[in-house]
Coordinates of C-alpha atoms in Angstrom, one line a residue:
Chain O
M1 CA 68.8 66.6 69.6
H2 CA 69.1 69.8 71.5
E3 CA 67.2 68.0 74.3
L4 CA 70.5 66.3 75.1
S5 CA 72.4 69.6 75.6
I6 CA 69.5 70.9 77.7
A7 CA 69.4 67.7 79.8
S8 CA 73.2 68.1 80.3
A9 CA 72.7 71.8 81.4
I10 CA 70.0 70.6 83.9
A11 CA 72.2 67.8 85.3
D12 CA 75.3 70.2 85.6
H13 CA 73.2 72.7 87.5
V14 CA 71.7 70.2 89.8
V15 CA 75.1 68.6 90.6
E16 CA 76.5 72.0 91.3
F17 CA 73.7 72.6 93.7
A18 CA 74.1 69.2 95.4
E19 CA 77.9 69.6 95.8
S20 CA 77.6 73.1 97.3
F21 CA 76.8 71.3 100.5
N22 CA 79.1 69.1 102.6
P23 CA 78.3 66.3 102.5
P24 CA 76.5 66.7 99.1
K25 CA 72.7 66.5 99.1
K26 CA 71.0 63.4 97.7
I27 CA 68.9 64.7 94.7
L28 CA 65.5 63.1 94.4
G29 CA 64.0 65.1 91.5
V30 CA 64.1 68.2 89.3
R31 CA 61.1 70.1 88.0
V32 CA 61.5 72.1 84.8
L33 CA 59.2 74.5 83.1
I34 CA 59.1 74.2 79.3
G35 CA 57.1 76.7 77.2
E36 CA 54.7 75.7 74.5
L37 CA 56.5 78.0 72.0
T38 CA 59.9 76.1 72.4
C39 CA 60.6 73.1 70.3
I40 CA 61.8 71.1 73.3
E41 CA 60.1 67.7 73.4
P42 CA 59.3 66.8 77.1
E43 CA 59.5 63.0 76.5
Q44 CA 62.9 63.2 74.8
L45 CA 64.1 65.6 77.5
K46 CA 63.2 63.0 80.2
F47 CA 64.8 60.2 78.2
C48 CA 68.0 62.2 77.8
Y49 CA 68.1 63.1 81.5
D50 CA 67.7 59.5 82.5
A51 CA 70.4 58.4 80.0
I52 CA 73.0 60.9 81.1
T53 CA 72.4 60.6 84.9
K54 CA 72.8 56.9 84.8
E55 CA 75.8 55.8 87.0
T56 CA 76.2 59.3 88.3
S57 CA 75.2 60.8 91.7
L58 CA 71.9 61.8 90.1
E59 CA 70.9 58.3 89.1
G60 CA 67.3 57.6 90.1
S61 CA 66.4 61.2 90.4
V62 CA 63.2 62.1 88.5
L63 CA 62.9 64.9 85.9
E64 CA 59.4 66.3 85.8
V65 CA 58.3 68.6 83.0
E66 CA 55.7 71.3 83.6
R67 CA 54.3 73.0 80.4
A68 CA 54.0 76.8 80.2
Q69 CA 51.2 78.0 78.0
A70 CA 51.8 80.3 75.1
E71 CA 50.4 83.8 75.2
V72 CA 50.7 86.6 72.7
F73 CA 50.1 90.3 72.6
C74 CA 49.0 92.1 69.4
R75 CA 50.3 95.6 69.0
H76 CA 47.7 96.3 66.3
C77 CA 44.5 95.6 68.3
S78 CA 45.9 95.1 71.8
Y79 CA 44.6 91.5 72.0
R80 CA 46.3 89.6 74.9
G81 CA 45.8 85.9 75.4
R82 CA 46.2 82.5 73.9
P83 CA 47.7 82.5 70.3
K84 CA 45.9 81.3 67.2
F85 CA 46.5 77.6 66.6
W86 CA 47.0 76.2 63.2
D87 CA 44.7 73.1 63.2
E88 CA 45.2 72.2 59.5
A89 CA 49.0 71.8 59.9
L90 CA 50.0 68.1 59.6
S91 CA 50.7 67.6 63.2
D92 CA 48.3 65.9 65.7
I93 CA 49.2 68.7 68.1
A94 CA 47.9 72.1 67.1
V95 CA 50.7 74.4 66.1
A96 CA 50.9 77.8 67.8
T97 CA 51.3 80.7 65.4
L98 CA 52.1 84.4 65.8
Q99 CA 48.9 85.4 64.0
C100 CA 46.6 87.5 66.2
P101 CA 43.4 85.4 66.8
S102 CA 41.4 88.7 66.9
C103 CA 42.6 90.8 63.9
G104 CA 44.9 88.4 62.0
K105 CA 47.9 90.6 62.0
A106 CA 51.3 89.8 63.6
A107 CA 51.3 89.2 67.3
D108 CA 54.4 89.0 69.6
P109 CA 54.9 86.1 72.1
I110 CA 54.8 87.2 75.7
S111 CA 55.0 83.8 77.4
G112 CA 55.6 80.2 76.4
Q113 CA 59.3 80.5 75.6
D114 CA 60.4 79.2 79.0
C115 CA 63.1 76.6 79.6
T116 CA 63.7 76.9 83.3
I117 CA 64.6 74.8 86.4
R118 CA 61.8 75.5 88.9
T119 CA 62.6 73.3 91.8
I120 CA 65.1 70.7 93.0
R121 CA 63.9 68.1 95.4
Y122 CA 66.5 66.7 97.8
A123 CA 66.8 64.7 100.9
E124 CA 68.8 65.6 104.1
Chain J
M1 CA 72.3 46.7 98.6
I2 CA 70.6 48.4 101.6
Q3 CA 68.4 51.2 100.6
I4 CA 66.9 53.7 102.9
E5 CA 64.3 56.2 101.9
A6 CA 64.0 59.7 103.2
A7 CA 60.9 60.3 105.3
P8 CA 58.6 63.0 104.0
E9 CA 59.8 65.5 106.6
E10 CA 63.3 65.0 105.4
I11 CA 62.5 65.9 101.8
Y12 CA 63.0 69.5 100.7
D13 CA 62.2 71.5 97.6
I14 CA 64.3 74.5 96.7
E15 CA 62.8 77.0 94.2
L16 CA 65.3 78.3 91.7
E17 CA 63.8 79.8 88.5
H18 CA 67.1 79.1 86.8
S19 CA 66.8 79.7 83.0
L20 CA 68.7 77.1 81.0
L21 CA 68.8 79.1 77.8
E22 CA 69.8 82.3 79.6
A23 CA 73.6 81.6 79.4
N24 CA 73.3 81.5 75.6
A25 CA 70.9 84.4 75.5
K26 CA 73.3 86.5 77.6
L27 CA 76.2 85.8 75.3
A28 CA 74.0 86.6 72.3
K29 CA 73.4 90.0 73.7
E30 CA 77.1 90.5 74.3
N31 CA 77.8 89.6 70.7
R32 CA 75.1 92.0 69.5
A33 CA 76.5 94.8 71.7
L34 CA 80.1 94.2 70.3
L35 CA 78.8 94.2 66.7
D36 CA 76.7 97.3 67.3
R37 CA 79.8 99.1 68.7
H38 CA 81.6 98.4 65.4
G39 CA 78.6 99.2 63.3
V40 CA 78.4 95.7 62.0
T41 CA 75.1 93.9 61.2
A42 CA 75.1 90.1 61.5
I43 CA 72.5 88.0 59.7
D44 CA 71.9 84.4 60.6
F45 CA 71.0 82.0 57.8
M46 CA 69.1 78.8 58.9
G47 CA 67.8 76.0 56.7
A48 CA 68.0 72.3 55.9
I49 CA 71.0 70.7 54.4
G50 CA 70.7 71.2 50.7
S51 CA 68.3 74.2 50.9
G52 CA 70.9 76.3 49.2
K53 CA 72.3 78.4 52.1
T54 CA 75.9 78.4 51.0
T55 CA 75.0 79.2 47.3
L56 CA 72.7 82.0 48.4
I57 CA 75.3 83.5 50.6
T58 CA 77.9 83.2 47.8
K59 CA 75.6 85.1 45.4
L60 CA 74.8 87.8 48.0
V61 CA 78.5 88.2 48.7
E62 CA 79.1 88.7 44.9
K63 CA 76.4 91.3 44.8
L64 CA 77.4 93.3 47.9
K65 CA 81.1 92.9 48.4
D66 CA 82.0 96.0 46.4
R67 CA 79.8 98.2 48.5
F68 CA 80.2 96.7 51.9
G69 CA 82.9 95.0 54.1
I70 CA 81.5 91.5 54.4
A71 CA 82.7 88.4 56.4
V72 CA 81.1 85.0 56.5
F73 CA 80.9 82.7 59.5
N74 CA 80.4 79.2 58.3
G75 CA 78.9 76.7 60.7
D76 CA 79.5 73.1 59.7
A77 CA 79.6 69.9 61.8
T78 CA 82.6 68.4 60.1
T79 CA 83.8 69.8 56.8
S80 CA 85.1 73.1 55.5
S81 CA 83.8 72.6 51.9
D82 CA 81.2 75.5 52.3
A83 CA 83.8 77.8 53.8
D84 CA 86.2 77.1 51.0
Q85 CA 83.6 77.9 48.3
I86 CA 82.9 81.3 49.9
A87 CA 86.5 82.1 50.6
K88 CA 87.2 82.1 46.9
H89 CA 85.6 85.6 46.8
G90 CA 88.5 87.1 48.8
I91 CA 86.5 88.0 51.9
P92 CA 87.2 86.9 55.5
V93 CA 85.6 83.5 56.2
V94 CA 85.6 81.8 59.6
Q95 CA 84.9 78.2 59.7
I96 CA 83.0 77.2 62.9
A97 CA 83.3 73.5 63.3
T98 CA 80.6 72.3 65.8
I99 CA 82.1 68.8 65.9
N100 CA 78.8 67.1 65.4
G101 CA 76.9 69.7 67.4
C102 CA 73.5 70.3 65.8
H103 CA 73.5 74.1 66.0
L104 CA 75.7 77.2 66.4
D105 CA 75.6 78.9 69.7
A106 CA 76.4 82.4 70.8
N107 CA 79.6 81.3 72.4
L108 CA 81.0 80.0 69.1
V109 CA 79.9 83.1 67.3
G110 CA 81.5 85.3 69.9
K111 CA 84.8 83.4 69.4
A112 CA 84.5 83.8 65.7
C113 CA 84.1 87.6 66.1
Q114 CA 87.5 87.7 67.8
K115 CA 89.2 86.1 64.8
I116 CA 88.4 89.0 62.4
D117 CA 88.9 92.7 62.3
L118 CA 85.4 94.0 62.9
S119 CA 86.5 97.6 62.2
K120 CA 86.7 96.8 58.5
L121 CA 83.2 95.2 58.3
N122 CA 79.6 96.2 57.7
L123 CA 78.0 92.8 57.4
I124 CA 78.5 89.3 58.7
F125 CA 76.6 86.5 57.2
V126 CA 76.4 83.6 59.7
E127 CA 75.5 80.2 58.1
N128 CA 74.0 78.0 60.7
I129 CA 74.2 74.2 60.7
G130 CA 71.8 72.5 58.3
N131 CA 69.1 71.7 60.8
L132 CA 65.6 73.1 61.1
I133 CA 64.8 72.5 64.7
C134 CA 67.7 73.2 67.1
P135 CA 69.0 76.6 66.0
A136 CA 65.6 78.2 66.8
E137 CA 66.3 77.9 70.5
F138 CA 69.8 79.5 70.3
P139 CA 70.0 83.2 69.3
L140 CA 73.5 84.2 68.2
G141 CA 73.4 88.0 68.4
S142 CA 72.4 88.6 64.8
K143 CA 70.1 91.5 63.9
A144 CA 67.9 89.3 61.7
R145 CA 67.4 85.6 61.0
V146 CA 66.7 84.3 57.6
V147 CA 65.2 80.9 56.9
V148 CA 66.1 79.3 53.5
V149 CA 63.6 76.7 52.3
S150 CA 63.7 75.2 48.8
V151 CA 61.0 73.8 46.7
T152 CA 62.9 70.6 46.5
E153 CA 62.1 69.9 50.1
G154 CA 58.5 69.3 49.2
P155 CA 55.2 71.1 49.7
Y156 CA 54.9 70.6 53.5
M157 CA 58.3 72.0 54.5
V158 CA 56.9 75.0 56.4
R159 CA 54.2 73.0 58.3
K160 CA 56.7 70.4 59.4
H161 CA 59.1 72.9 61.0
P162 CA 56.9 75.8 62.3
H163 CA 59.2 76.9 65.1
M164 CA 62.0 77.9 62.8
F165 CA 59.8 80.6 61.2
L166 CA 58.5 82.2 64.4
G167 CA 61.8 83.8 65.2
A168 CA 62.8 84.8 61.7
E169 CA 62.4 88.1 59.9
V170 CA 63.0 86.9 56.3
V171 CA 62.1 83.7 54.5
V172 CA 63.8 82.8 51.2
I173 CA 61.9 80.3 49.1
N174 CA 64.8 79.0 46.9
K175 CA 65.2 77.0 43.8
I176 CA 62.0 78.2 42.3
D177 CA 63.3 77.3 38.8
L178 CA 62.6 73.7 39.9
A179 CA 59.1 74.4 41.3
A180 CA 57.2 73.1 38.2
A181 CA 59.3 69.9 38.0
M182 CA 58.8 69.3 41.8
E183 CA 55.0 70.2 41.5
V184 CA 55.4 72.4 44.5
S185 CA 53.5 75.7 44.7
V186 CA 55.7 78.6 45.8
E187 CA 52.5 80.5 46.6
D188 CA 51.3 77.8 49.0
L189 CA 54.7 77.7 50.8
A190 CA 54.5 81.5 51.2
R191 CA 50.9 81.3 52.5
D192 CA 52.0 78.7 55.1
V193 CA 54.8 81.0 56.2
H194 CA 52.3 83.9 56.6
T195 CA 49.9 81.7 58.5
L196 CA 52.6 81.3 61.1
K197 CA 53.9 84.8 61.1
P198 CA 51.9 87.5 59.1
D199 CA 54.6 90.2 59.1
I200 CA 57.5 88.0 57.9
K201 CA 59.1 89.0 54.6
V202 CA 59.0 86.2 52.0
I203 CA 61.2 86.3 48.9
A204 CA 61.2 83.7 46.1
T205 CA 64.6 83.1 44.6
S206 CA 66.6 81.0 42.2
C207 CA 70.3 81.2 42.5
K208 CA 70.5 79.6 39.1
T209 CA 68.5 82.3 37.2
G210 CA 69.3 85.1 39.7
V211 CA 65.6 85.9 40.2
G212 CA 64.9 87.5 43.6
L213 CA 68.5 87.9 44.7
K214 CA 68.4 91.7 44.4
E215 CA 65.4 91.7 46.7
V216 CA 67.1 89.5 49.3
A217 CA 70.2 91.7 49.2
A218 CA 68.1 94.9 49.6
A219 CA 66.1 93.3 52.5
L220 CA 69.2 92.3 54.3
V221 CA 71.0 95.7 53.9
A222 CA 67.8 97.4 55.2
V223 CA 67.5 95.4 58.5

């Protein structure tokens, strides 16, 4: 359940932002970017955010999750782009691998590891 | 209750680009710099409860303690039973109680580093909490990450927890003395690991018979 610690980190940061104004801003929503290569589950993250903001100044604010696509770079054949996905893995969702789709050797992730607050929406 | 809604012209968006994992990543870098200054290599062991992390670390300590100054950081949610087992070998052991937290983080490892005399050490083995999902997101400052899987966890272990392997350098497939009884193919597990990450080092071991332990010790000393 690392979603809970990430949801708390989001809430802490947003509260800090709101309270940096006098009077504090009313927060309407937060938009976060979560990369495809993280194991952070968007639905669980939203659930945790709603649960921990209940009866706080953030209650009713909406957490939106934007997904960042994974990209890899292969130092063997210089391929740059979407990773190879493992379709036969047990999951319904294809699993991103670090195998180069072009030459089959090891590729390095260059994007998709994000876990970032992008915007905070607030009212005057 | 009277509720008023902000009109669209009263709503603002502020762009931040604030990374939520950055605080941990920054501390991990600081840990790494501190360890590098003292010439200490930290290795992080991850794996499910019962995969054999503690026994493997104990066997590696037995093999390496005469040649290297070794300490062990033992992450455990509640108990010190693993730390006690390793401490019998007369090396410094720091128990890191996460109090029900599901992973170690760089802050806890940094605090553990302050509890021991780094100048007497070459290697620190960090045993993470028995959990195959959360630790992947939290680097600790180690030079290499080892994932321990055992054949007793079944044939689909690797497919079920792909993220854990993407950030690791070494995979130990443990308890291979039980592979036949479990009807689990060590080769299939190794193939799954290489499907996810072709350049990862896979070593099959049994802490009971001792097979593979020399290779693990050599791989860790070489990182």
